[in-house]
Amino acid sequence: MSPESSLSRIRIGSAPDSWGVWFPDDPQQVPWQRFLDEVALSGYEWIELGPYGYLPTDPAVLTEETAKRGLKVSAGTVFTGLHHGEAVWEKTWAHVADNAALAQAMGAQHLVVIPSFWRDDKTGEVLEPDTLTPEQWRNLTSLTERLGREVRERYGLRIVVHPHADTHIDSEENVVRFLDGTDSSLVSLCLDTGHYAYCGGDSVKLIETYGERIGYLHLKQVDPEILADVRAKGTPFGPAVAQGVMCEPPSGVPALGPVLEAAQKLDVDLFAIVEQDMYPCEPDAPLPIAQRTRAFLRSCGA
């Protein structure tokens, strides 16, 4: 795609993830003020909230802090284990409600929903089987639809479910099964190009095939050589990230230009949020990467 090409329907942003932030509070992470300063300095105007409690949860405080840096919020993020059934609903909803209320107060329209991990993302401990039973699939699809309905009715937000490495919604087979099993009016997809490639999927193909289900994008690339090593050794996601499996564009896969071009052809407004998993990282590492990535995306027309 030439730099002159206009991706007029694509709104570019970044997220705490690109600053090595995975947790509400962690000594290895940069303070939230530094994240906000540097994401604005990198040329982004849209951000996600990241893990609940990392950024201020008082909407008045966060509104002031984002506004003075020219930033706006595109989405919040929640983690769910809905395949476990009704028993986890109340606990899940309590987590969702806090995030959704803050996202709504900040003017966001989306809530990114990440399925729970089947193995611990830090230790690699296997927490449950990596495949779901038919009953668990029914729980997952039906309760995700319920989540979509209630989040929309109570908070005016649209949920976008994020296929993710080391979860049960990962490969093309599982993503398609999930999409085919859920109501398109209630459940959309947050297509993370890096996670989908990590799990063997083709982002352009998914956009072209299931375009009406794509509600949000995360822009990310994987290093093919490190990914091959990760797959060969069965390395869990957390240690794989520490190994550098998610890399700075445009050095990895998939190529982001064709992904953005395919998304533009859907002719709907889409957020495309840069999310380079970097936990843990040196405090000075994220800013220059973010600036180069923003410049690269401009060269793609975004």
GROMACS .gro file of C-alpha atoms in nm:
model
  302
    1MET     CA    1   0.000   0.000   0.000
    2SER     CA    2   0.140   0.341  -0.089
    3PRO     CA    3   0.171   0.614   0.174
    4GLU     CA    4  -0.086   0.813  -0.021
    5SER     CA    5  -0.350   0.545   0.028
    6SER     CA    6  -0.607   0.656   0.281
    7LEU     CA    7  -0.715   0.426   0.560
    8SER     CA    8  -0.989   0.672   0.644
    9ARG     CA    9  -1.201   0.424   0.842
   10ILE     CA   10  -0.913   0.311   1.066
   11ARG     CA   11  -0.840   0.488   1.395
   12ILE     CA   12  -0.491   0.413   1.528
   13GLY     CA   13  -0.406   0.394   1.897
   14SER     CA   14  -0.185   0.217   2.148
   15ALA     CA   15  -0.222   0.054   2.486
   16PRO     CA   16  -0.043  -0.001   2.818
   17ASP     CA   17   0.059  -0.343   2.684
   18SER     CA   18   0.302  -0.169   2.448
   19TRP     CA   19   0.472  -0.024   2.756
   20GLY     CA   20   0.515  -0.364   2.921
   21VAL     CA   21   0.204  -0.330   3.140
   22TRP     CA   22   0.019  -0.653   3.221
   23PHE     CA   23  -0.091  -0.596   3.579
   24PRO     CA   24  -0.265  -0.324   3.784
   25ASP     CA   25   0.047  -0.284   3.994
   26ASP     CA   26   0.390  -0.435   3.935
   27PRO     CA   27   0.738  -0.303   4.019
   28GLN     CA   28   0.861  -0.396   3.670
   29GLN     CA   29   0.609  -0.162   3.504
   30VAL     CA   30   0.640   0.210   3.431
   31PRO     CA   31   0.418   0.447   3.634
   32TRP     CA   32   0.089   0.532   3.465
   33GLN     CA   33   0.187   0.897   3.429
   34ARG     CA   34   0.488   0.800   3.223
   35PHE     CA   35   0.277   0.576   3.001
   36LEU     CA   36   0.032   0.859   2.930
   37ASP     CA   37   0.314   1.108   2.865
   38GLU     CA   38   0.496   0.877   2.629
   39VAL     CA   39   0.196   0.741   2.437
   40ALA     CA   40   0.097   1.102   2.359
   41LEU     CA   41   0.456   1.189   2.270
   42SER     CA   42   0.457   0.897   2.025
   43GLY     CA   43   0.174   1.052   1.824
   44TYR     CA   44  -0.121   0.841   1.935
   45GLU     CA   45  -0.453   0.996   2.037
   46TRP     CA   46  -0.641   0.678   2.133
   47ILE     CA   47  -0.557   0.445   2.421
   48GLU     CA   48  -0.706   0.147   2.600
   49LEU     CA   49  -0.746   0.134   2.978
   50GLY     CA   50  -0.527  -0.174   3.021
   51PRO     CA   51  -0.555  -0.382   3.341
   52TYR     CA   52  -0.816  -0.228   3.569
   53GLY     CA   53  -0.644  -0.023   3.837
   54TYR     CA   54  -0.329   0.062   3.640
   55LEU     CA   55  -0.472   0.393   3.520
   56PRO     CA   56  -0.677   0.598   3.769
   57THR     CA   57  -1.024   0.448   3.813
   58ASP     CA   58  -1.184   0.778   3.911
   59PRO     CA   59  -1.333   0.905   3.583
   60ALA     CA   60  -1.284   1.270   3.682
   61VAL     CA   61  -0.913   1.216   3.744
   62LEU     CA   62  -0.860   1.007   3.432
   63THR     CA   63  -1.056   1.252   3.217
   64GLU     CA   64  -0.834   1.536   3.334
   65GLU     CA   65  -0.514   1.336   3.285
   66THR     CA   66  -0.604   1.216   2.936
   67ALA     CA   67  -0.749   1.547   2.818
   68LYS     CA   68  -0.439   1.746   2.904
   69ARG     CA   69  -0.238   1.507   2.688
   70GLY     CA   70  -0.487   1.503   2.399
   71LEU     CA   71  -0.579   1.138   2.459
   72LYS     CA   72  -0.911   0.955   2.430
   73VAL     CA   73  -1.012   0.605   2.544
   74SER     CA   74  -1.123   0.345   2.288
   75ALA     CA   75  -1.191   0.045   2.515
   76GLY     CA   76  -1.156  -0.132   2.846
   77THR     CA   77  -1.038  -0.492   2.885
   78VAL     CA   78  -1.180  -0.778   3.090
   79PHE     CA   79  -1.081  -1.139   3.149
   80THR     CA   80  -1.347  -1.409   3.160
   81GLY     CA   81  -1.378  -1.784   3.213
   82LEU     CA   82  -1.732  -1.825   3.089
   83HIS     CA   83  -1.679  -2.183   2.972
   84HIS     CA   84  -1.704  -2.274   3.342
   85GLY     CA   85  -2.076  -2.194   3.331
   86GLU     CA   86  -2.324  -2.013   3.551
   87ALA     CA   87  -2.115  -2.070   3.863
   88VAL     CA   88  -1.868  -1.800   3.753
   89TRP     CA   89  -2.122  -1.549   3.625
   90GLU     CA   90  -2.154  -1.326   3.935
   91LYS     CA   91  -1.779  -1.305   3.988
   92THR     CA   92  -1.729  -1.234   3.618
   93TRP     CA   93  -1.995  -0.966   3.614
   94ALA     CA   94  -1.844  -0.786   3.913
   95HIS     CA   95  -1.514  -0.761   3.723
   96VAL     CA   96  -1.687  -0.662   3.400
   97ALA     CA   97  -1.906  -0.397   3.563
   98ASP     CA   98  -1.613  -0.202   3.710
   99ASN     CA   99  -1.434  -0.197   3.376
  100ALA     CA  100  -1.744  -0.121   3.173
  101ALA     CA  101  -1.848   0.166   3.400
  102LEU     CA  102  -1.507   0.331   3.366
  103ALA     CA  103  -1.495   0.272   2.989
  104GLN     CA  104  -1.843   0.420   2.951
  105ALA     CA  105  -1.752   0.722   3.165
  106MET     CA  106  -1.447   0.781   2.945
  107GLY     CA  107  -1.656   0.780   2.627
  108ALA     CA  108  -1.540   0.442   2.500
  109GLN     CA  109  -1.770   0.224   2.291
  110HIS     CA  110  -1.597  -0.114   2.327
  111LEU     CA  111  -1.506  -0.370   2.589
  112VAL     CA  112  -1.233  -0.617   2.491
  113VAL     CA  113  -1.310  -0.962   2.635
  114ILE     CA  114  -1.019  -1.203   2.678
  115PRO     CA  115  -1.090  -1.570   2.761
  116SER     CA  116  -0.916  -1.715   3.064
  117PHE     CA  117  -0.583  -1.894   3.015
  118TRP     CA  118  -0.565  -2.272   3.036
  119ARG     CA  119  -0.209  -2.240   3.169
  120ASP     CA  120  -0.062  -1.968   3.386
  121ASP     CA  121   0.091  -1.690   3.175
  122LYS     CA  122   0.377  -1.639   3.420
  123THR     CA  123   0.465  -1.986   3.547
  124GLY     CA  124   0.332  -2.205   3.268
  125GLU     CA  125   0.144  -2.421   3.522
  126VAL     CA  126  -0.134  -2.611   3.346
  127LEU     CA  127  -0.460  -2.501   3.508
  128GLU     CA  128  -0.707  -2.705   3.301
  129PRO     CA  129  -0.724  -2.900   2.972
  130ASP     CA  130  -0.642  -2.701   2.659
  131THR     CA  131  -0.956  -2.820   2.480
  132LEU     CA  132  -1.319  -2.767   2.579
  133THR     CA  133  -1.591  -3.027   2.615
  134PRO     CA  134  -1.916  -2.980   2.416
  135GLU     CA  135  -2.084  -2.858   2.734
  136GLN     CA  136  -1.807  -2.606   2.795
  137TRP     CA  137  -1.842  -2.477   2.438
  138ARG     CA  138  -2.215  -2.428   2.500
  139ASN     CA  139  -2.138  -2.240   2.822
  140LEU     CA  140  -1.883  -2.024   2.644
  141THR     CA  141  -2.106  -1.925   2.356
  142SER     CA  142  -2.430  -1.877   2.549
  143LEU     CA  143  -2.276  -1.681   2.836
  144THR     CA  144  -2.070  -1.466   2.599
  145GLU     CA  145  -2.395  -1.374   2.424
  146ARG     CA  146  -2.547  -1.292   2.763
  147LEU     CA  147  -2.243  -1.079   2.844
  148GLY     CA  148  -2.277  -0.896   2.514
  149ARG     CA  149  -2.645  -0.828   2.575
  150GLU     CA  150  -2.604  -0.706   2.933
  151VAL     CA  151  -2.298  -0.491   2.863
  152ARG     CA  152  -2.486  -0.325   2.579
  153GLU     CA  153  -2.806  -0.272   2.777
  154ARG     CA  154  -2.641  -0.149   3.097
  155TYR     CA  155  -2.340   0.041   2.965
  156GLY     CA  156  -2.400   0.100   2.595
  157LEU     CA  157  -2.077  -0.080   2.504
  158ARG     CA  158  -2.013  -0.350   2.245
  159ILE     CA  159  -1.807  -0.650   2.350
  160VAL     CA  160  -1.527  -0.764   2.118
  161VAL     CA  161  -1.386  -1.106   2.203
  162HIS     CA  162  -1.008  -1.138   2.171
  163PRO     CA  163  -0.865  -1.470   2.046
  164HIS     CA  164  -0.552  -1.518   2.256
  165ALA     CA  165  -0.262  -1.761   2.284
  166ASP     CA  166  -0.296  -2.019   2.563
  167THR     CA  167  -0.675  -1.975   2.577
  168HIS     CA  168  -0.953  -2.184   2.426
  169ILE     CA  169  -1.022  -1.929   2.152
  170ASP     CA  170  -0.692  -1.936   1.969
  171SER     CA  171  -0.656  -2.122   1.637
  172GLU     CA  172  -0.855  -2.064   1.319
  173GLU     CA  173  -1.059  -2.377   1.397
  174ASN     CA  174  -1.157  -2.253   1.743
  175VAL     CA  175  -1.215  -1.893   1.635
  176VAL     CA  176  -1.446  -2.004   1.355
  177ARG     CA  177  -1.629  -2.243   1.588
  178PHE     CA  178  -1.680  -1.958   1.835
  179LEU     CA  179  -1.804  -1.718   1.568
  180ASP     CA  180  -2.038  -1.975   1.418
  181GLY     CA  181  -2.178  -2.046   1.764
  182THR     CA  182  -2.254  -1.687   1.865
  183ASP     CA  183  -2.506  -1.424   1.759
  184SER     CA  184  -2.345  -1.158   1.541
  185SER     CA  185  -2.571  -0.890   1.688
  186LEU     CA  186  -2.429  -0.955   2.036
  187VAL     CA  187  -2.072  -1.076   1.986
  188SER     CA  188  -1.799  -0.927   1.768
  189LEU     CA  189  -1.431  -1.010   1.745
  190CYS     CA  190  -1.121  -0.820   1.847
  191LEU     CA  191  -0.877  -0.960   1.592
  192ASP     CA  192  -0.527  -0.947   1.734
  193THR     CA  193  -0.299  -1.003   1.436
  194GLY     CA  194  -0.008  -1.121   1.650
  195HIS     CA  195  -0.200  -1.370   1.861
  196TYR     CA  196  -0.378  -1.506   1.556
  197ALA     CA  197  -0.047  -1.557   1.374
  198TYR     CA  198   0.103  -1.706   1.692
  199CYS     CA  199  -0.174  -1.968   1.679
  200GLY     CA  200  -0.138  -2.032   1.304
  201GLY     CA  201  -0.417  -1.811   1.170
  202ASP     CA  202  -0.428  -1.579   0.867
  203SER     CA  203  -0.566  -1.237   0.963
  204VAL     CA  204  -0.640  -1.121   0.608
  205LYS     CA  205  -0.830  -1.441   0.536
  206LEU     CA  206  -1.034  -1.402   0.855
  207ILE     CA  207  -1.121  -1.040   0.771
  208GLU     CA  208  -1.222  -1.137   0.418
  209THR     CA  209  -1.427  -1.435   0.536
  210TYR     CA  210  -1.584  -1.303   0.856
  211GLY     CA  211  -1.565  -0.930   0.794
  212GLU     CA  212  -1.905  -0.858   0.945
  213ARG     CA  213  -1.783  -1.004   1.276
  214ILE     CA  214  -1.466  -0.795   1.300
  215GLY     CA  215  -1.541  -0.517   1.548
  216TYR     CA  216  -1.193  -0.411   1.657
  217LEU     CA  217  -0.825  -0.473   1.576
  218HIS     CA  218  -0.509  -0.517   1.777
  219LEU     CA  219  -0.198  -0.465   1.566
  220LYS     CA  220   0.087  -0.692   1.660
  221GLN     CA  221   0.355  -0.903   1.492
  222VAL     CA  222   0.538  -1.222   1.583
  223ASP     CA  223   0.900  -1.313   1.516
  224PRO     CA  224   0.881  -1.629   1.300
  225GLU     CA  225   1.211  -1.774   1.424
  226ILE     CA  226   1.128  -1.729   1.791
  227LEU     CA  227   0.775  -1.858   1.729
  228ALA     CA  228   0.916  -2.174   1.571
  229ASP     CA  229   1.129  -2.229   1.882
  230VAL     CA  230   0.831  -2.160   2.109
  231ARG     CA  231   0.617  -2.411   1.922
  232ALA     CA  232   0.890  -2.674   1.917
  233LYS     CA  233   0.945  -2.647   2.291
  234GLY     CA  234   0.584  -2.590   2.395
  235THR     CA  235   0.684  -2.267   2.570
  236PRO     CA  236   0.397  -2.095   2.756
  237PHE     CA  237   0.286  -1.753   2.640
  238GLY     CA  238   0.439  -1.547   2.922
  239PRO     CA  239   0.792  -1.684   2.885
  240ALA     CA  240   0.752  -1.664   2.504
  241VAL     CA  241   0.685  -1.291   2.535
  242ALA     CA  242   0.990  -1.251   2.759
  243GLN     CA  243   1.184  -1.432   2.484
  244GLY     CA  244   1.074  -1.163   2.236
  245VAL     CA  245   0.817  -1.359   2.034
  246MET     CA  246   0.613  -1.040   1.983
  247CYS     CA  247   0.835  -0.805   1.787
  248GLU     CA  248   0.849  -0.450   1.657
  249PRO     CA  249   0.680  -0.391   1.320
  250PRO     CA  250   0.760  -0.433   1.039
  251SER     CA  251   1.014  -0.703   1.126
  252GLY     CA  252   0.764  -0.982   1.192
  253VAL     CA  253   0.445  -1.139   1.060
  254PRO     CA  254   0.178  -1.083   0.950
  255ALA     CA  255   0.248  -0.785   0.723
  256LEU     CA  256   0.027  -0.510   0.866
  257GLY     CA  257  -0.028  -0.317   0.542
  258PRO     CA  258  -0.244  -0.590   0.385
  259VAL     CA  259  -0.433  -0.636   0.713
  260LEU     CA  260  -0.520  -0.267   0.729
  261GLU     CA  261  -0.612  -0.263   0.361
  262ALA     CA  262  -0.849  -0.559   0.410
  263ALA     CA  263  -1.000  -0.387   0.714
  264GLN     CA  264  -1.050  -0.063   0.521
  265LYS     CA  265  -1.245  -0.256   0.254
  266LEU     CA  266  -1.503  -0.351   0.517
  267ASP     CA  267  -1.610   0.015   0.497
  268VAL     CA  268  -1.682   0.045   0.869
  269ASP     CA  269  -1.505   0.252   1.134
  270LEU     CA  270  -1.254   0.036   1.319
  271PHE     CA  271  -1.005   0.097   1.593
  272ALA     CA  272  -0.662  -0.053   1.528
  273ILE     CA  273  -0.473  -0.049   1.857
  274VAL     CA  274  -0.101  -0.125   1.864
  275GLU     CA  275  -0.028  -0.388   2.129
  276GLN     CA  276   0.327  -0.516   2.137
  277ASP     CA  277   0.346  -0.753   2.432
  278MET     CA  278   0.667  -0.662   2.612
  279TYR     CA  279   0.629  -0.771   2.974
  280PRO     CA  280   0.875  -0.735   3.133
  281CYS     CA  281   1.085  -0.468   2.963
  282GLU     CA  282   1.333  -0.196   3.048
  283PRO     CA  283   1.157   0.135   3.123
  284ASP     CA  284   1.332   0.319   2.840
  285ALA     CA  285   1.254   0.058   2.574
  286PRO     CA  286   0.889   0.133   2.482
  287LEU     CA  287   0.902   0.499   2.374
  288PRO     CA  288   1.137   0.472   2.074
  289ILE     CA  289   0.960   0.153   1.961
  290ALA     CA  290   0.623   0.328   1.985
  291GLN     CA  291   0.750   0.626   1.786
  292ARG     CA  292   0.895   0.407   1.512
  293THR     CA  293   0.579   0.196   1.500
  294ARG     CA  294   0.359   0.504   1.464
  295ALA     CA  295   0.581   0.628   1.181
  296PHE     CA  296   0.564   0.288   1.013
  297LEU     CA  297   0.183   0.283   1.030
  298ARG     CA  298   0.173   0.631   0.876
  299SER     CA  299   0.382   0.494   0.590
  300CYS     CA  300   0.104   0.237   0.540
  301GLY     CA  301  -0.149   0.519   0.513
  302ALA     CA  302  -0.282   0.496   0.869
   0.00000   0.00000   0.00000
